[in-house]
Short mmCIF file of C-alpha atoms and ligand atoms in Angstrom, two decimals:
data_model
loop_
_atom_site.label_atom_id
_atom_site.label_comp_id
_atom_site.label_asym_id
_atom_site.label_seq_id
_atom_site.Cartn_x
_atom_site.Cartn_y
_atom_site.Cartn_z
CA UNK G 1 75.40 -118.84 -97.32
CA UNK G 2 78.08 -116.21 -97.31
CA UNK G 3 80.58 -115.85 -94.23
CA UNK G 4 82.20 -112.53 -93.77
CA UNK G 5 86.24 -112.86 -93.81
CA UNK G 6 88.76 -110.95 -92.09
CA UNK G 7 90.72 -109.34 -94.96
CA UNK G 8 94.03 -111.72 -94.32
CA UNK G 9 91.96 -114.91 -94.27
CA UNK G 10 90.96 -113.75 -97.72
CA UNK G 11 93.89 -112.79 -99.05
CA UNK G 12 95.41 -115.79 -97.78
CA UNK G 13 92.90 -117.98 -99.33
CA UNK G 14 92.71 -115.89 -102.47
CA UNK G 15 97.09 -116.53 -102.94
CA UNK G 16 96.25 -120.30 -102.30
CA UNK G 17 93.99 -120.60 -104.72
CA UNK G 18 95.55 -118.42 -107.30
CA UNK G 19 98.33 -120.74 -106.92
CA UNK G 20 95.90 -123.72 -107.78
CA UNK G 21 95.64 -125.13 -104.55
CA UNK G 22 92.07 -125.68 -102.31
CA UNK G 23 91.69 -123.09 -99.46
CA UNK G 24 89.28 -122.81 -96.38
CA UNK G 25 88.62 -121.05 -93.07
CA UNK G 26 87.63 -124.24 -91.07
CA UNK G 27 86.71 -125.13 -87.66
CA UNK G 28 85.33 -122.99 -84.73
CA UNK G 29 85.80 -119.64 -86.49
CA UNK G 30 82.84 -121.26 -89.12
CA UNK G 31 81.05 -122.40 -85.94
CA UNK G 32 81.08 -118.86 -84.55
CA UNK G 33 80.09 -117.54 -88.05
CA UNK G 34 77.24 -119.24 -88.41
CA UNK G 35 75.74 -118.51 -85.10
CA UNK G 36 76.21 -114.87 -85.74
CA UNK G 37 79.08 -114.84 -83.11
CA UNK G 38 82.81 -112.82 -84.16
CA UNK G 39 85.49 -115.62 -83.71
CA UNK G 40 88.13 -115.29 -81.80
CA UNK G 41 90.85 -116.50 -83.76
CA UNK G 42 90.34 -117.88 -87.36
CA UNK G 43 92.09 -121.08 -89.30
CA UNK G 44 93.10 -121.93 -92.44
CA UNK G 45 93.29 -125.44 -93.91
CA UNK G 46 94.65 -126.10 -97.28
CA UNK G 47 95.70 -128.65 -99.82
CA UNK G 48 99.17 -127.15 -100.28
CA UNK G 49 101.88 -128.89 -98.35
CA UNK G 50 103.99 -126.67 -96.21
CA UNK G 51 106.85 -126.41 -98.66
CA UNK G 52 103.97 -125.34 -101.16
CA UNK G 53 102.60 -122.67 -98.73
CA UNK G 54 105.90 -121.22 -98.53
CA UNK G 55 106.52 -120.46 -101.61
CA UNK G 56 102.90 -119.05 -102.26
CA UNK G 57 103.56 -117.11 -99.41
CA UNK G 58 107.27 -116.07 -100.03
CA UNK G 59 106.35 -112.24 -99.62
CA UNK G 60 105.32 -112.40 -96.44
CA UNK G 61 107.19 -112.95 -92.85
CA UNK G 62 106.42 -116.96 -92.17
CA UNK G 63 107.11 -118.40 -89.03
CA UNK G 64 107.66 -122.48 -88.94
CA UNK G 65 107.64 -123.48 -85.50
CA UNK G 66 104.43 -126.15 -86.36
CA UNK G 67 105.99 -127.03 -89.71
CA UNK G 68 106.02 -130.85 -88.84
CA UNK G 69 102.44 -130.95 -88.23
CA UNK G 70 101.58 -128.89 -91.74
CA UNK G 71 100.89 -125.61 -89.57
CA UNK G 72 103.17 -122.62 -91.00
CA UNK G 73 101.99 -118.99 -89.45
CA UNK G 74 101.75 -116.51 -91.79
CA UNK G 75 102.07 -112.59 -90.75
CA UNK G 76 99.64 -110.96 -93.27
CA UNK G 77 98.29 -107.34 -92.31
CA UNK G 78 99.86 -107.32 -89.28
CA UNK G 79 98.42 -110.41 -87.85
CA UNK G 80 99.28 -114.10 -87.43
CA UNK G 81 97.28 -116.26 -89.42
CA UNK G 82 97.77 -120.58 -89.08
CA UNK G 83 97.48 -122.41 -92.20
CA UNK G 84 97.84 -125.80 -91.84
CA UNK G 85 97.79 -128.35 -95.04
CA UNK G 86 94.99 -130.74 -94.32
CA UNK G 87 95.97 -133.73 -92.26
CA UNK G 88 95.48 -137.36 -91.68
CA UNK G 89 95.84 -138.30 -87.76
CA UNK G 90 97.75 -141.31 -87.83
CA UNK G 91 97.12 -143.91 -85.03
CA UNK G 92 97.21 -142.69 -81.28
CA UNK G 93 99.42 -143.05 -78.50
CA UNK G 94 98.30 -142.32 -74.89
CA UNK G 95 95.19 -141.20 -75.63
CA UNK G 96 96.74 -138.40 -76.15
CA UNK G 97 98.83 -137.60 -79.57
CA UNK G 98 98.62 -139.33 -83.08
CA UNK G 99 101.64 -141.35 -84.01
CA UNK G 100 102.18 -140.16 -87.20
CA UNK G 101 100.59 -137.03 -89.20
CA UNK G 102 99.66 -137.62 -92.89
CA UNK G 103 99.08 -134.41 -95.74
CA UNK G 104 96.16 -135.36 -97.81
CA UNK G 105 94.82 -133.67 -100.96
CA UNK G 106 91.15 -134.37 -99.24
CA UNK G 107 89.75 -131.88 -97.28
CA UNK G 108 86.59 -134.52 -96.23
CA UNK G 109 89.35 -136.31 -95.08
CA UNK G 110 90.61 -133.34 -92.71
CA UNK G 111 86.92 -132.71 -91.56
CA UNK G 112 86.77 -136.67 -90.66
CA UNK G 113 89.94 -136.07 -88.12
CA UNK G 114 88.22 -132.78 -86.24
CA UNK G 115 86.54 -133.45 -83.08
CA UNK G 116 82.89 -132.24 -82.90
CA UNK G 117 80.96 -132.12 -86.09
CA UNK G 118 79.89 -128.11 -85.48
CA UNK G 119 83.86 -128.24 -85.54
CA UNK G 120 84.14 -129.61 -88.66
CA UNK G 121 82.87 -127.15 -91.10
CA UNK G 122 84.79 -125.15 -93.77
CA UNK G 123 83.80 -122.53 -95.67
CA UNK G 124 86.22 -120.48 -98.70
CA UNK G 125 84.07 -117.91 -101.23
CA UNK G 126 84.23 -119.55 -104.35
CA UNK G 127 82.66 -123.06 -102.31
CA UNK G 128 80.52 -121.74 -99.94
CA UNK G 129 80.06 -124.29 -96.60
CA UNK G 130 81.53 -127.48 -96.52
CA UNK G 131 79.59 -129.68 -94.17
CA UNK G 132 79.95 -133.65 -94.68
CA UNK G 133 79.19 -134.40 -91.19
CA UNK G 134 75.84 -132.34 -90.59
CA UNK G 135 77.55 -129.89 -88.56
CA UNK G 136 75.20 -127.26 -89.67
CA UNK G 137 71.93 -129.10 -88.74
CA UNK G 138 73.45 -129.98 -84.96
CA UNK G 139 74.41 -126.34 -85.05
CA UNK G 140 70.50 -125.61 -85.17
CA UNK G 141 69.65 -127.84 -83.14
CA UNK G 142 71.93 -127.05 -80.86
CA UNK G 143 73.90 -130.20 -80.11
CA UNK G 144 76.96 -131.16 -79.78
CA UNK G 145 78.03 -134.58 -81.74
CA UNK G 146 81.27 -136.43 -82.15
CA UNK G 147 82.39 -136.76 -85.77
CA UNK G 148 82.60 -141.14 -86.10
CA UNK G 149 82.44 -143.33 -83.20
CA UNK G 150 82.67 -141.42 -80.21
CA UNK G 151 84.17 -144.37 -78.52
CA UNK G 152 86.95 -144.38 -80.95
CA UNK G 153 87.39 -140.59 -81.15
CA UNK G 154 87.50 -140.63 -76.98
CA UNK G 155 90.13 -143.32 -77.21
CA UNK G 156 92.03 -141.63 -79.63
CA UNK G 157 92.05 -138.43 -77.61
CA UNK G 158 90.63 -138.12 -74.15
CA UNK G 159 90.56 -134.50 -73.84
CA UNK G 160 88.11 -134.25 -76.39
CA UNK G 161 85.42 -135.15 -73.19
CA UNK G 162 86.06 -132.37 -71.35
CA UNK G 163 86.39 -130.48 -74.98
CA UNK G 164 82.52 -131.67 -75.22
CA UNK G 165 81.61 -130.88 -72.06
CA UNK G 166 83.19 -127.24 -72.80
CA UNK G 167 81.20 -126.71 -75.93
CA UNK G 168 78.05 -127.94 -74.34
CA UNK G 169 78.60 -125.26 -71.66
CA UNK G 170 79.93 -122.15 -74.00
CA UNK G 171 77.56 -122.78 -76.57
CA UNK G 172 74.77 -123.64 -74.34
CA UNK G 173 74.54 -126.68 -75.72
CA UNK G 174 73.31 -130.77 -75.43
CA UNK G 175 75.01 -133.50 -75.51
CA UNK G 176 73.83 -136.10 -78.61
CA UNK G 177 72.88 -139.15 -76.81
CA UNK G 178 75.66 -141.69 -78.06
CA UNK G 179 78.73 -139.22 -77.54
CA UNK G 180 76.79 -138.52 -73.74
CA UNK G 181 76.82 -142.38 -73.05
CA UNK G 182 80.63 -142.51 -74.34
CA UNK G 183 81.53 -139.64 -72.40
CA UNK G 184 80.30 -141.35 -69.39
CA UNK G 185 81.95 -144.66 -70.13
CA UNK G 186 85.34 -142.98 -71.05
CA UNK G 187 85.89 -140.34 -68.40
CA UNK G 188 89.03 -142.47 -67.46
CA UNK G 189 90.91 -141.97 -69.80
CA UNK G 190 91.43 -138.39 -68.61
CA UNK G 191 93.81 -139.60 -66.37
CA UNK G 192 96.13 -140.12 -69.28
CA UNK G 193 95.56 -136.21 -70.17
CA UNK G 194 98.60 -133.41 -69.12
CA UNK G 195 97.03 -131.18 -65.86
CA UNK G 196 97.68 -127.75 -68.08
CA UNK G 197 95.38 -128.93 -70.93
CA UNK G 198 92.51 -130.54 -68.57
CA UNK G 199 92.54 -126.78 -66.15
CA UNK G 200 92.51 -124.94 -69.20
CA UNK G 201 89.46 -126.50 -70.52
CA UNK G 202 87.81 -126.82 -67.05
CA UNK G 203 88.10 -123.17 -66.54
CA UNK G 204 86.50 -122.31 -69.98
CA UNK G 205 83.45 -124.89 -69.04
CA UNK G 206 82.72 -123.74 -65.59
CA UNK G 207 82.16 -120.11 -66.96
CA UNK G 208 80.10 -121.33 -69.98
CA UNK G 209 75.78 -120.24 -69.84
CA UNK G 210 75.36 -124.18 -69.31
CA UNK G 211 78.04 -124.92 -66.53
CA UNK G 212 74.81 -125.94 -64.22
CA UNK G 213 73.51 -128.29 -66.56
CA UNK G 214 76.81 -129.49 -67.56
CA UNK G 215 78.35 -130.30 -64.43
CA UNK G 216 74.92 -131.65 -63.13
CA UNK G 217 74.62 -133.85 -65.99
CA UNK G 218 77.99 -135.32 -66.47
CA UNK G 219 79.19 -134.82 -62.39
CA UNK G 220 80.89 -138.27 -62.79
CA UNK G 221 83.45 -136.45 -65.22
CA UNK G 222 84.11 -133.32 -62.70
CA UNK G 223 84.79 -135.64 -60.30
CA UNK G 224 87.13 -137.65 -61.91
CA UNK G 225 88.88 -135.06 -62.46
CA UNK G 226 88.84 -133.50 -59.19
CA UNK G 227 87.56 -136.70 -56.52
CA UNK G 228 88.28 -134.39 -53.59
CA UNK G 229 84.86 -132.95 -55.07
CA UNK G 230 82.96 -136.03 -55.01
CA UNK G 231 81.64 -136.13 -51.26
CA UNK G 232 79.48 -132.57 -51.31
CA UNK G 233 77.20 -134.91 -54.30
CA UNK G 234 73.92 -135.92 -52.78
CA UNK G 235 74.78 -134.66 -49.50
CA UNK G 236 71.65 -132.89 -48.07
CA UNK G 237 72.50 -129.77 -45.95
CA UNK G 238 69.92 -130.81 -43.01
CA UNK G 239 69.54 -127.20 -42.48
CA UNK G 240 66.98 -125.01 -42.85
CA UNK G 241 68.52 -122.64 -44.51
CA UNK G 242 69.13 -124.56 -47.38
CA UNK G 243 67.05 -126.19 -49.96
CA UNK G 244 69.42 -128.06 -51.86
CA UNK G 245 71.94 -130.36 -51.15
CA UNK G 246 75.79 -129.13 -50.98
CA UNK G 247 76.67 -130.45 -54.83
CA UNK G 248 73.15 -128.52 -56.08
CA UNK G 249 74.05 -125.51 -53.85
CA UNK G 250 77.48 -125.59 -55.15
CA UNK G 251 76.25 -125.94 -58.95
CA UNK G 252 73.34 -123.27 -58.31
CA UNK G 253 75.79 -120.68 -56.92
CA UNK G 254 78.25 -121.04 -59.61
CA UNK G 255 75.76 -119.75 -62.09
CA UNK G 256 74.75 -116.76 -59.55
CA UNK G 257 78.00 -115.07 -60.14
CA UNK G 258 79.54 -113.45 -63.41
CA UNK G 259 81.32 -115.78 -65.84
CA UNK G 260 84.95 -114.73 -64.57
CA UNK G 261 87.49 -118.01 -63.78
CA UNK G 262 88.88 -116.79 -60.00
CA UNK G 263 84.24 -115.92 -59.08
CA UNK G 264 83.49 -119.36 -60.63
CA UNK G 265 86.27 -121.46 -59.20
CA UNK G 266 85.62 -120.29 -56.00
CA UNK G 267 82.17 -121.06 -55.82
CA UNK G 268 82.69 -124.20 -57.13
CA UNK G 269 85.03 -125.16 -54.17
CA UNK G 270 83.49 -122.81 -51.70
CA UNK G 271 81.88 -125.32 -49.65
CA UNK G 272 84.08 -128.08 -50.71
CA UNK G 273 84.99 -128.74 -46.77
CA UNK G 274 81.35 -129.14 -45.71
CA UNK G 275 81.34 -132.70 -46.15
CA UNK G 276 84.15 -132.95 -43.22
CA UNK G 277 82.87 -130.51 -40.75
CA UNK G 278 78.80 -131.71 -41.21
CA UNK G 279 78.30 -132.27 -37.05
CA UNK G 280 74.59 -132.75 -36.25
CA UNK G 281 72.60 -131.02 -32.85
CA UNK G 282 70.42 -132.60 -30.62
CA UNK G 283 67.15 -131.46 -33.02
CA UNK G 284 68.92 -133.47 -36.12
CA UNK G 285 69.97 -130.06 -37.95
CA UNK G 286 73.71 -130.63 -39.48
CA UNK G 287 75.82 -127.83 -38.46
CA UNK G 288 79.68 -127.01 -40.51
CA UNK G 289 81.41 -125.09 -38.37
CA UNK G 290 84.51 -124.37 -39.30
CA UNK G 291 83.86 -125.34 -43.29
CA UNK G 292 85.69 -121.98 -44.83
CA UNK G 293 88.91 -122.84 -44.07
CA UNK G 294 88.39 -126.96 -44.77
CA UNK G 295 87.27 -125.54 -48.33
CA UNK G 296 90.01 -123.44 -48.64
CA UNK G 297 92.39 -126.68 -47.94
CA UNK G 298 90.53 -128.39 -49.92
CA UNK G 299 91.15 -125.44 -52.50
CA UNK G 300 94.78 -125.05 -52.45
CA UNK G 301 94.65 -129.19 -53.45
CA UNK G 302 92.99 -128.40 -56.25
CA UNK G 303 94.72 -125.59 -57.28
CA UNK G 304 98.23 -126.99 -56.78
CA UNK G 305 96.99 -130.05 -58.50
CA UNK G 306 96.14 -128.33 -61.45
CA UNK G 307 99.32 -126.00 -61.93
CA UNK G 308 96.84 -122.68 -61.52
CA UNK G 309 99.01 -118.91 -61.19
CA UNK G 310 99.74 -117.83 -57.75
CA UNK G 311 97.85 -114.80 -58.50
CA UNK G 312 94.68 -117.13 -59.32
CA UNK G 313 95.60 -118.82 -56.16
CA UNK G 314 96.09 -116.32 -54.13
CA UNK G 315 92.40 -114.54 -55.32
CA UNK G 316 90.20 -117.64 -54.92
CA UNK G 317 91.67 -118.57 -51.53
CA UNK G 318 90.79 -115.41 -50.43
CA UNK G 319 87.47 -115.84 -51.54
CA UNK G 320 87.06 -119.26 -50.17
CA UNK G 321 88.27 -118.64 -46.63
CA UNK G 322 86.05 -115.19 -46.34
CA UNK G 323 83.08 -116.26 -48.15
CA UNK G 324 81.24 -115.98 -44.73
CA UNK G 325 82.00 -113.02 -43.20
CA UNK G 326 78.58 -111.87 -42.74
CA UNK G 327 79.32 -108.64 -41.01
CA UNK G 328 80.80 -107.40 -44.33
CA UNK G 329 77.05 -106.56 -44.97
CA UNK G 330 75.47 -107.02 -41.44
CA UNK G 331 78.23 -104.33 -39.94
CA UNK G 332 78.59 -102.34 -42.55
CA UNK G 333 79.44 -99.56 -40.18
CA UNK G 334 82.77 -101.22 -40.39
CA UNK G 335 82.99 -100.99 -43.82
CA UNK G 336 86.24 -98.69 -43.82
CA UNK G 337 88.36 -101.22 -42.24
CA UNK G 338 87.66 -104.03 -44.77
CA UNK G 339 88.04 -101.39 -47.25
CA UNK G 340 91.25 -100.35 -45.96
CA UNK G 341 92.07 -104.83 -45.32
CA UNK G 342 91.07 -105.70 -48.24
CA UNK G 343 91.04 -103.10 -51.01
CA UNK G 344 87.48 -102.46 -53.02
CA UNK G 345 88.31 -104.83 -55.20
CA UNK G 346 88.06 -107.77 -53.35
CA UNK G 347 85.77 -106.52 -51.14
CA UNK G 348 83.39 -105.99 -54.22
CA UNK G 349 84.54 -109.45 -55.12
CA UNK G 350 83.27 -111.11 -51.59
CA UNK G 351 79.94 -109.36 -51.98
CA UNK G 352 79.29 -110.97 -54.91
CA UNK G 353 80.54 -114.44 -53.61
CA UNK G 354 78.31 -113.86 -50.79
CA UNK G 355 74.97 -112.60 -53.19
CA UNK G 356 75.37 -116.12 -55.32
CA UNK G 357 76.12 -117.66 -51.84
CA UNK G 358 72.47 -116.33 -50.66
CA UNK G 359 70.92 -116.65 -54.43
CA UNK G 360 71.50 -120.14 -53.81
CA UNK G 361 70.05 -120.92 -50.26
CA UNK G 362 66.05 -120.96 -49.11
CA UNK G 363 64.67 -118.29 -50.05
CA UNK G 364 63.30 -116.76 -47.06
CA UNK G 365 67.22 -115.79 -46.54
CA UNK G 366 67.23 -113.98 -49.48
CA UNK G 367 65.72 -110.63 -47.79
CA UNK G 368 69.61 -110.69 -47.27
CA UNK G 369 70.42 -109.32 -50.61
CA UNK G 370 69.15 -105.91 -49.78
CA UNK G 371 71.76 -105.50 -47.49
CA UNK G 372 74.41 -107.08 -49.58
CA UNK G 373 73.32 -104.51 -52.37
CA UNK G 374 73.63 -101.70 -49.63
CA UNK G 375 77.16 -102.63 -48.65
CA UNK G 376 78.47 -102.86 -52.18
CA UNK G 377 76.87 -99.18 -52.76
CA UNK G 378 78.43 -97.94 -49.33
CA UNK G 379 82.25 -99.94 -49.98
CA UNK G 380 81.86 -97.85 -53.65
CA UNK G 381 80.70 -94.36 -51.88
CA UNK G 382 83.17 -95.12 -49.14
CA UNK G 383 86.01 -95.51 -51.39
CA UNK G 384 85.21 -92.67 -53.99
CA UNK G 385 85.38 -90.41 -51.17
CA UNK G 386 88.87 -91.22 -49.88
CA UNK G 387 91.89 -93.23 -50.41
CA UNK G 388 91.59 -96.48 -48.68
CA UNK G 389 94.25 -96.38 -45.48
CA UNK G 390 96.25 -98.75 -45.58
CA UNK G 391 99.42 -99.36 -43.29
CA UNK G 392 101.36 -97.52 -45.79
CA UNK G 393 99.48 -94.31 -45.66
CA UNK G 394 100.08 -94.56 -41.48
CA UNK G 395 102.10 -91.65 -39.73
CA UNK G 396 104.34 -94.17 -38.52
CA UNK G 397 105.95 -97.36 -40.18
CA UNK G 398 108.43 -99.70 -38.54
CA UNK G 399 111.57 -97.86 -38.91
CA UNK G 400 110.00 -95.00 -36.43
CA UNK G 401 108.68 -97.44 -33.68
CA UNK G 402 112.30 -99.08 -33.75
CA UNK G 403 113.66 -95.92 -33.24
CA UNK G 404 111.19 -95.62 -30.13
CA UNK G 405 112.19 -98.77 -28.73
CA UNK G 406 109.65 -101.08 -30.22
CA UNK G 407 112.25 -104.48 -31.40
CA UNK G 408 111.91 -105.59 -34.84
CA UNK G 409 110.04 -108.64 -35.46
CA UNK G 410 106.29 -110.58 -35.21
CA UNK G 411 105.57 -107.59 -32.43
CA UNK G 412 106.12 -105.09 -34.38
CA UNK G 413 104.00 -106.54 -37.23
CA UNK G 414 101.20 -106.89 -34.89
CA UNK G 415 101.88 -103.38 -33.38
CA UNK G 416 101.74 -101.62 -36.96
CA UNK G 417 98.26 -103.50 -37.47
CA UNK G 418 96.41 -102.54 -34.51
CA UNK G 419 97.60 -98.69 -34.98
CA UNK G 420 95.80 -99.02 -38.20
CA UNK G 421 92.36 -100.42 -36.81
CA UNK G 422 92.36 -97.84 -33.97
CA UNK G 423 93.28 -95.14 -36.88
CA UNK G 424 90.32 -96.54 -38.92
CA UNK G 425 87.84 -96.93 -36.21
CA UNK G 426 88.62 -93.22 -35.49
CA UNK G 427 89.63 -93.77 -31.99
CA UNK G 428 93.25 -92.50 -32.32
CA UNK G 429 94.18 -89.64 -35.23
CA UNK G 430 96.71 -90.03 -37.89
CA UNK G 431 99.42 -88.15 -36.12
CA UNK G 432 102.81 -89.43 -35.50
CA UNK G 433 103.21 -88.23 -32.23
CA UNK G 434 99.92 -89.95 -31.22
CA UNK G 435 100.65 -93.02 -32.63
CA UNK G 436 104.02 -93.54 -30.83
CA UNK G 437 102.29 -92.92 -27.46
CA UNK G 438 99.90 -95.65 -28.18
CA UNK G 439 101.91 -98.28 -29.73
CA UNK G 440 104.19 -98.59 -27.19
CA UNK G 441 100.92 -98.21 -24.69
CA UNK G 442 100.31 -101.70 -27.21
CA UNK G 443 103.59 -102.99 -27.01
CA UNK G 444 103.73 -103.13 -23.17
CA UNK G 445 99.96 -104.95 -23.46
CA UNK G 446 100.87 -107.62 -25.53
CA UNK G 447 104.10 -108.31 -23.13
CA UNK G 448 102.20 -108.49 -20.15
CA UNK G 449 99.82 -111.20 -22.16
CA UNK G 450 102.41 -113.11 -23.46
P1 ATP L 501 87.84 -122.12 -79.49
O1 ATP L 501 88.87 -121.39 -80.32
O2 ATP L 501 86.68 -121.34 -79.07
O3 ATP L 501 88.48 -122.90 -78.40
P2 ATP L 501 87.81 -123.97 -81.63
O4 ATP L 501 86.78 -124.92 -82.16
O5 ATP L 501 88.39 -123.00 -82.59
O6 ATP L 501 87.17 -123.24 -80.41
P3 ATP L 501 90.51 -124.82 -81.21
O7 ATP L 501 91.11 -125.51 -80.04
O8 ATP L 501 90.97 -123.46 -81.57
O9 ATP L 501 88.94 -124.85 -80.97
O10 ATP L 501 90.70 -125.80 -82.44
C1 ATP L 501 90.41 -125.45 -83.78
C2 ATP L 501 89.76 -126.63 -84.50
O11 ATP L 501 90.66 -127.74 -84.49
C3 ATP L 501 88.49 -127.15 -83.84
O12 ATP L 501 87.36 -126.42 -84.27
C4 ATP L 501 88.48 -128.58 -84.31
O13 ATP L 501 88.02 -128.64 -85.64
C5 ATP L 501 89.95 -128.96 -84.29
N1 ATP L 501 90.39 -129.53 -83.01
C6 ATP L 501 90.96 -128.90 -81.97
N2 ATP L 501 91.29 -129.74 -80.97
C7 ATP L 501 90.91 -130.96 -81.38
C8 ATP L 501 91.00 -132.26 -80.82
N3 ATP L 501 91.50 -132.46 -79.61
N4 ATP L 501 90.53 -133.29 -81.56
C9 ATP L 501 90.02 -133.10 -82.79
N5 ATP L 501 89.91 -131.91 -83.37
C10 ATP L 501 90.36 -130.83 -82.70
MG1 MG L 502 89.98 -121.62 -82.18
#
């Protein structure tokens, strides 16, 4: 079995061995290989102890900032290649990080300490595959199977379950029976694991081909990670318009959208508030008024709790709180104004929340999707044609409504944004002199209300 190199990984393992030491690509760059996939990034593991590898690679620019743990970074080509010599994980603290790190001249040895066993393949030219742990035949079958105990290898590091549960879901994967029972029994112990790590992983899993099956399967994991989660399980809608309960509806949308983090977060939380606002009628049908913006509570928790960008934020509360705004495709006769609210991007984004949304209820509600797909193709025509408007492209802005008496502050704000609907509905034009008229016409409206 021959695995095509990158030029620097060979070179690199060419110098290493030239210098009389053992050399290998290792790790998920020979998982990717061997199912036909281009890794992302590749590794090197060696026998040569980091004062070895820098002599070998003396030439080149070296950068030591993992030198303790045996990783030096090499700059070959261009690019940034990690060697690392291969290791012995000492005992572990935490659950978390191994006391002590060990060089060993073994490289089964190195495999033994790598978490999944299609993770612990290498592979150099002049050796072909290394494989002591049947990562190959798991990698056929399509499993995913701890290296060891997987007791032990939880213990020592508990993100390695939500590491499994990742695989499972990017690769598409099962779980092997023993390291699915110790996932269960261990999910614990990642309370013990740093927030960054555990969102960074859960982000990768929810937009994996198996999320569904993943998050069905091992539910007890998601929500000890995120309990705020836990009361949309088994909790039937009571509605006809829904044929499975929230958690299912939840799970079932999530795989109705594209694999992008800020689309798949927010459907995972998007009816995270239905729980609290389930009332029932007099006919026994459970109602959630109200649910959007419980969710998107519920949402900012979540994403506060697990350290996400504002940016992210920002995108999948929007989702979140508009996910229902039906009359984006049932009034698409005001499409401008959204367009000019919201921008075509996220108004392209809500339709789709709201086709996964519909993908995912009865489906005699799915005659909705025609007009879903007929809003997205008007908010693109609509768009192509002309600039959105937006209150910056108004005749007016707040300096020139001071200037005509309007005082600065929340008025004004709410002035500015009304001009623009009228201007957008077409029932004022886009002429300065116009728009003074009316907004002080607005102004003295909203002083007589208030
Ligand atoms: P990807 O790059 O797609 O995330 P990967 O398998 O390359 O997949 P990395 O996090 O880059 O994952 O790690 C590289 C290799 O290091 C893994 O293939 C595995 O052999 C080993 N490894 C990484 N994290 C752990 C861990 N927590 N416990 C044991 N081995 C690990
Ligand atoms: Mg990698």
């Amino acid at each position: 079995m021959k695995i095509k190199l990158p030029t620097n990984v060979q070179k690199a393992i060419s110098l290493l061995e030239a210098a009389g030491f053992e050399a290998y690509a290792v790790g998920g760059c020979v998982r990717d290989s061997l199912l036909g996939k281009t890794p992302d990034d590749w590794d090197i593991t060696t026998s040569a102890t980091p004062e070895q590898m820098k002599s070998v690679f003396s030439g080149f620019h070296c950068i030591e900032t993992g030198i303790q743990h045996g990783t030096l970074t090499v700059v070959i080509d261009s690019s940034a290649l990690e060697i690392t010599t291969f290791r012995l994980d000492g005992e572990y603290e935490d659950n978390r990080h191994p006391k002590t790190v060990e060089f060993t001249c073994d490289l089964t040895a190195d495999l033994a300490r790598r978490d999944f066993t299609v993770n612990a393949m290498a592979y150099s030219p002049s050796s072909g595959i290394s494989d002591p742990f049947g990562g190959k035949e798991d990698l056929k079958n399509n499993v995913v199977c701890c290296v060891g105990d997987a007791d032990r290898r939880f213990n020592e590091d508990a993100l390695r379950i939500l590491r499994g549960l990742r695989f499972a879901s990017v690769l598409d994967f099962t779980i092997d029976p023993e390291t699915a029972d110790s996932i269960h029994k261990n999910k614990d112990l990642l309370k013990n694991i740093s927030v960054e790590r555990i969102s960074k992983e859960l982000l990768r899993l929810i937009c994996g081909a198996g999320a569904h099956r993943v998050l069905s399967d091992f539910s007890d994991v998601l929500f000890t990670v995120l309990p705020q989660l836990q009361p949309m399980y088994k909790n039937s809608h009571d509605n006809p318009h829904h044929c499975y309960d929230i958690y299912e509806h939840t799970l079932f949308s999530l795989e109705s959208i594209s694999p992008d983090p800020v689309l798949r977060f927010a459907m995972l939380l998007h009816d995270s508030g239905k729980p609290a606002s389930k009332t029932f009628d007099e006919k026994g049908r459970a109602h959630f008024y109200g649910h959007q913006k419980v969710s998107a509570e519920i949402a900012a928790d979540i994403l506060a709790q697990l350290k996400l960008p504002n940016k992210f934020r920002d995108e999948v509360l929007f989702l979140i709180d508009n996910h229902d705004r039906w009359e984006l495709y049932e009034k698409s006769e005001r499409m401008k104004k959204y367009l000019a609210r919201f921008g075509l991007e996220r108004t392209i984004k809500l339709l789709q929340v709201m086709r996964a949304d519909v993908l995912s209820q009865s489906p005699e509600y799915h005659f909705r999707l025609e007009s879903i797909a007929a809003a997205e193709q008007l908010a693109k025509e609509l768009a192509a044609l002309e600039p959105c408007l937006t209150l910056k492209s108004l005749a007016v802005n707040g300096r020139t409504l001071i200037n005509h008496g309007i005082p600065e502050g929340k008025d004004l704000g709410a002035v500015l944004s009304a001009l623009l609907e009228e201007v957008i509905d077409e029932k004022i034009p886009n002429d300065s002199n116009a728009l003074i008229v009316r907004a002080k016409e607005i102004f003295e409206q909203t002083k007589k209300q208030s």
